Short mmCIF file of C-alpha atoms in Angstrom, two decimals:
data_model
loop_
_atom_site.label_atom_id
_atom_site.label_comp_id
_atom_site.label_asym_id
_atom_site.label_seq_id
_atom_site.Cartn_x
_atom_site.Cartn_y
_atom_site.Cartn_z
CA UNK H 28 19.06 -25.84 136.60
CA UNK H 29 17.76 -24.94 132.48
CA UNK H 30 20.39 -26.31 129.85
CA UNK H 31 22.92 -23.27 128.50
CA UNK H 32 23.86 -23.93 125.17
CA UNK H 33 26.62 -21.53 123.88
CA UNK H 34 26.43 -22.49 120.16
CA UNK H 35 26.02 -18.92 117.95
CA UNK H 36 25.24 -21.70 114.48
CA UNK H 37 23.78 -24.76 116.62
CA UNK H 38 20.83 -22.37 117.86
CA UNK H 39 20.51 -20.47 114.48
CA UNK H 40 20.07 -23.71 113.03
CA UNK H 41 17.80 -24.88 115.79
CA UNK H 42 15.70 -22.40 114.65
CA UNK H 43 15.41 -22.36 111.09
CA UNK H 44 13.82 -25.73 111.28
CA UNK H 45 11.02 -23.34 111.56
CA UNK H 46 8.84 -23.04 108.67
CA UNK H 47 7.58 -20.49 110.51
CA UNK H 48 10.52 -18.26 112.33
CA UNK H 49 13.34 -19.53 109.03
CA UNK H 50 11.66 -16.00 107.12
CA UNK H 51 12.45 -13.31 110.19
CA UNK H 52 15.70 -15.01 110.21
CA UNK H 53 19.13 -13.20 108.33
CA UNK H 54 21.66 -15.25 105.87
CA UNK H 55 23.78 -16.12 108.10
CA UNK H 56 27.02 -18.82 108.19
CA UNK H 57 30.05 -19.96 109.29
CA UNK H 58 33.01 -17.43 108.59
CA UNK H 59 35.11 -17.94 105.72
CA UNK H 60 36.62 -15.93 102.68
CA UNK H 61 33.75 -17.15 100.48
CA UNK H 62 31.04 -16.62 102.73
CA UNK H 63 31.43 -12.51 103.42
CA UNK H 64 32.38 -12.23 99.65
CA UNK H 65 29.00 -13.48 98.89
CA UNK H 66 27.64 -12.00 101.55
CA UNK H 67 29.16 -8.95 101.22
CA UNK H 68 28.13 -8.23 97.25
CA UNK H 69 24.39 -9.42 97.90
CA UNK H 70 24.02 -7.53 100.42
CA UNK H 71 27.06 -4.69 101.20
CA UNK H 72 26.81 -4.92 104.99
CA UNK H 73 27.00 -7.90 107.41
CA UNK H 74 27.59 -8.78 111.25
CA UNK H 75 31.06 -10.92 112.16
CA UNK H 76 30.67 -12.16 115.55
CA UNK H 77 32.27 -15.10 117.64
CA UNK H 78 30.38 -18.35 117.54
CA UNK H 79 30.37 -17.88 121.62
CA UNK H 80 30.64 -15.19 123.27
CA UNK H 81 28.62 -12.94 125.00
CA UNK H 82 28.00 -9.36 125.86
CA UNK H 83 28.77 -8.37 122.69
CA UNK H 84 31.95 -8.78 123.07
CA UNK H 85 34.15 -9.04 118.90
CA UNK H 86 30.76 -8.40 116.83
CA UNK H 87 32.23 -6.30 113.84
CA UNK H 88 30.75 -4.40 111.24
CA UNK H 89 32.11 -5.33 107.32
CA UNK H 90 30.03 -3.20 105.04
CA UNK H 91 31.48 -3.19 101.38
CA UNK H 92 31.92 0.98 100.11
CA UNK H 93 32.33 2.88 97.03
CA UNK H 94 36.29 2.84 97.78
CA UNK H 95 36.83 -0.69 98.41
CA UNK H 96 35.86 -1.67 102.29
CA UNK H 97 35.33 -1.38 105.97
CA UNK H 98 35.27 -2.80 108.96
CA UNK H 99 34.36 -1.68 112.68
CA UNK H 100 35.28 -3.14 115.88
CA UNK H 101 34.54 -1.34 119.26
CA UNK H 102 34.91 2.18 118.35
CA UNK H 103 38.11 1.35 115.30
CA UNK H 104 37.37 1.55 112.68
CA UNK H 105 39.53 0.05 110.20
CA UNK H 106 39.79 1.15 105.52
CA UNK H 107 40.46 -1.48 102.66
CA UNK H 108 41.08 -1.25 100.20
CA UNK H 109 41.41 -4.90 98.92
CA UNK H 110 38.63 -7.42 99.55
CA UNK H 111 42.02 -9.62 100.50
CA UNK H 112 43.69 -6.94 102.33
CA UNK H 113 40.28 -6.58 104.38
CA UNK H 114 40.05 -10.72 105.48
CA UNK H 115 43.57 -10.87 106.51
CA UNK H 116 43.04 -7.93 109.27
CA UNK H 117 39.18 -9.63 110.28
CA UNK H 118 41.40 -12.91 110.36
CA UNK H 119 43.58 -11.18 112.38
CA UNK H 120 41.42 -9.72 114.54
CA UNK H 121 39.46 -12.66 115.73
CA UNK H 122 42.40 -14.87 116.45
CA UNK H 123 41.30 -17.46 114.22
CA UNK H 124 38.77 -18.52 116.18
CA UNK H 125 35.56 -19.23 114.58
CA UNK H 126 32.88 -16.51 113.45
CA UNK H 127 30.32 -16.36 112.30
CA UNK H 128 28.73 -14.07 109.03
CA UNK H 129 25.16 -12.33 108.82
CA UNK H 130 23.27 -10.56 106.88
CA UNK H 131 23.19 -6.85 108.04
CA UNK H 132 20.07 -5.04 109.59
CA UNK H 133 20.21 -1.39 108.97
CA UNK H 134 18.48 -1.18 113.05
CA UNK H 135 15.59 1.46 113.59
CA UNK H 136 17.32 4.00 115.27
CA UNK H 137 16.25 6.39 118.53
CA UNK H 138 17.25 9.80 118.92
CA UNK H 139 20.73 8.90 116.28
CA UNK H 140 21.71 5.16 118.46
CA UNK H 141 20.85 1.68 117.00
CA UNK H 142 18.18 -0.35 118.82
CA UNK H 143 16.56 -3.72 119.37
CA UNK H 144 14.86 -5.23 120.96
CA UNK H 145 14.97 -8.28 123.59
CA UNK H 146 11.91 -10.78 124.33
CA UNK H 147 11.61 -13.35 127.31
CA UNK H 148 11.05 -15.79 126.76
CA UNK H 149 9.92 -19.46 129.45
CA UNK H 150 9.23 -22.34 130.11
CA UNK H 151 7.28 -23.05 133.39
CA UNK H 152 6.54 -26.34 132.44
CA UNK H 153 8.22 -29.34 130.36
CA UNK H 154 6.29 -28.58 126.53
CA UNK H 155 4.74 -25.09 127.92
CA UNK H 156 6.11 -21.88 126.79
CA UNK H 157 5.11 -18.41 127.71
CA UNK H 158 6.60 -14.49 126.50
CA UNK H 159 6.49 -12.96 130.08
CA UNK H 160 8.70 -9.23 128.83
CA UNK H 161 10.18 -7.45 125.91
CA UNK H 162 12.44 -4.97 126.22
CA UNK H 163 14.43 -1.52 124.17
CA UNK H 164 18.39 -1.74 124.09
CA UNK H 165 19.72 1.35 122.27
CA UNK H 166 22.97 1.63 121.73
CA UNK H 167 26.28 4.10 123.28
CA UNK H 168 27.34 6.77 121.80
CA UNK H 169 29.38 5.99 117.87
CA UNK H 170 29.24 2.05 118.91
CA UNK H 171 27.84 -0.74 117.29
CA UNK H 172 26.34 -3.42 119.48
CA UNK H 173 23.05 -2.09 122.18
CA UNK H 174 23.89 -4.69 124.92
CA UNK H 175 23.35 -2.56 128.05
CA UNK H 176 26.72 -5.36 129.02
CA UNK H 177 28.62 -2.63 126.69
CA UNK H 178 27.05 1.10 127.41
CA UNK H 179 23.90 0.17 125.74
CA UNK H 180 20.46 2.02 127.36
CA UNK H 181 17.48 0.21 128.70
CA UNK H 182 14.27 2.32 127.11
CA UNK H 183 10.74 0.12 126.42
CA UNK H 184 9.82 -0.89 123.10
CA UNK H 185 6.70 0.81 123.23
CA UNK H 186 8.51 3.85 123.22
CA UNK H 187 10.96 2.74 120.51
CA UNK H 188 8.11 1.87 118.20
CA UNK H 189 5.32 4.60 118.99
CA UNK H 190 7.77 6.95 115.64
CA UNK H 191 7.65 4.33 113.30
CA UNK H 192 3.82 3.12 113.54
CA UNK H 193 0.65 3.94 115.27
CA UNK H 194 0.20 -0.42 115.33
CA UNK H 195 2.90 -1.30 118.81
CA UNK H 196 0.25 -3.10 120.17
CA UNK H 197 0.26 -5.15 116.81
CA UNK H 198 4.11 -6.09 116.46
CA UNK H 199 5.41 -6.40 119.53
CA UNK H 200 2.38 -9.23 119.28
CA UNK H 201 4.45 -10.53 116.76
CA UNK H 202 7.61 -10.53 118.86
CA UNK H 203 5.95 -12.51 121.52
CA UNK H 204 4.29 -15.73 119.35
CA UNK H 205 8.15 -14.45 117.76
CA UNK H 206 10.00 -15.82 121.11
CA UNK H 207 6.67 -18.72 122.20
CA UNK H 208 7.65 -20.03 118.75
CA UNK H 209 11.44 -19.92 119.38
CA UNK H 210 11.50 -21.09 122.18
CA UNK H 211 9.11 -24.51 122.13
CA UNK H 212 11.84 -25.80 118.63
CA UNK H 213 14.99 -25.12 120.75
CA UNK H 214 13.75 -27.11 123.39
CA UNK H 215 12.72 -29.73 120.76
CA UNK H 216 16.71 -29.14 119.87
CA UNK H 217 17.69 -28.95 122.42
CA UNK H 218 15.41 -30.86 125.49
CA UNK H 219 16.56 -29.26 128.91
CA UNK H 220 16.32 -25.05 127.77
CA UNK H 221 13.74 -23.72 130.21
CA UNK H 222 14.18 -19.74 129.22
CA UNK H 223 15.37 -17.52 126.08
CA UNK H 224 16.67 -14.19 124.83
CA UNK H 225 15.15 -12.93 121.62
CA UNK H 226 17.59 -10.33 119.88
CA UNK H 227 14.76 -8.70 118.19
CA UNK H 228 16.59 -6.05 114.94
CA UNK H 229 13.89 -3.54 113.81
CA UNK H 230 14.17 -2.56 109.45
CA UNK H 231 12.59 0.27 108.19
CA UNK H 232 9.52 -1.71 107.05
CA UNK H 233 9.12 -3.28 110.47
CA UNK H 234 10.18 -6.54 109.60
CA UNK H 235 10.94 -8.79 112.68
CA UNK H 236 14.74 -10.17 112.99
CA UNK H 237 16.01 -12.32 114.65
CA UNK H 238 19.67 -11.93 115.18
CA UNK H 239 20.55 -14.70 117.92
CA UNK H 240 18.73 -16.43 120.90
CA UNK H 241 20.11 -16.20 123.81
CA UNK H 242 20.09 -18.90 126.61
CA UNK H 243 21.02 -17.51 129.77
CA UNK H 244 20.04 -14.18 129.00
CA UNK H 245 20.87 -11.55 131.64
CA UNK H 246 17.45 -11.59 133.93
CA UNK H 247 18.50 -8.01 135.31
CA UNK H 248 17.73 -5.20 132.63
CA UNK H 249 13.99 -6.20 133.46
CA UNK H 250 14.83 -4.05 136.86
CA UNK H 251 14.65 -1.06 134.32
CA UNK H 252 11.82 -2.17 133.22
CA UNK H 253 8.47 1.25 134.63
CA UNK H 254 6.22 -1.73 135.25
CA UNK H 255 7.74 -3.69 138.59
CA UNK H 256 5.53 -6.60 138.04
CA UNK H 257 7.21 -7.65 134.46
CA UNK H 258 10.01 -8.48 136.61
CA UNK H 259 8.63 -9.94 139.29
CA UNK H 260 7.65 -12.38 136.67
CA UNK H 261 10.24 -13.47 135.49
CA UNK H 262 11.99 -14.21 138.43
CA UNK H 263 9.20 -16.03 139.49
CA UNK H 264 9.24 -18.20 136.33
CA UNK H 265 13.10 -18.96 136.92
CA UNK H 266 12.68 -19.97 140.24
CA UNK H 267 11.26 -23.29 139.03
CA UNK H 268 13.66 -24.61 136.85
CA UNK H 269 16.19 -23.22 138.46
CA UNK H 270 15.94 -25.32 141.88
#
């Protein structure tokens, strides 16, 4: 079986050791009062997410506003006049579990809703990595996370990017390359990792940002891809390391 790594922090540290990948990784730190204050001062919007967790559960969008601070968790929005009360509210909501704070990326939108792209990359043999599929995930109405299990909608990456650039194939080629490099880095850091799902945000300047690396990505979202060959290929390769 392929190896599973749960800690988002350990995975972030691993891929940042590749100099090329580092430029695409948003500033990320373990959540403390100091790290949250520093990033909010620098970026005004950040994401706070559990170090261990799946499907976007527990992810918060935190902002510095003209009148104070605000966070959104699910459909719940809370406003705070002061930073100390914001931090107290966040630590209460997180139940003092380990969380990370990450530079907020202002995602592109599809029909008014945020989207990101899942890049599926697999290792059919030790030392060899290939990107086998890409698919877009559009957030549900009023949601800040795009995960399909959190109500997100599956749309092809090509369709999502087409309104923003004529060079869709060039952008997808870059995402494919990032997937392969991230896969190599993960297997170097954690021998036994044979598959990753790379969650990629695209900002308004069309720069990709590597938000997260999943080592047990759900292949079944690719059933919704209009090209059935992609899902068949993913499952065929999965059988080589899941025996």
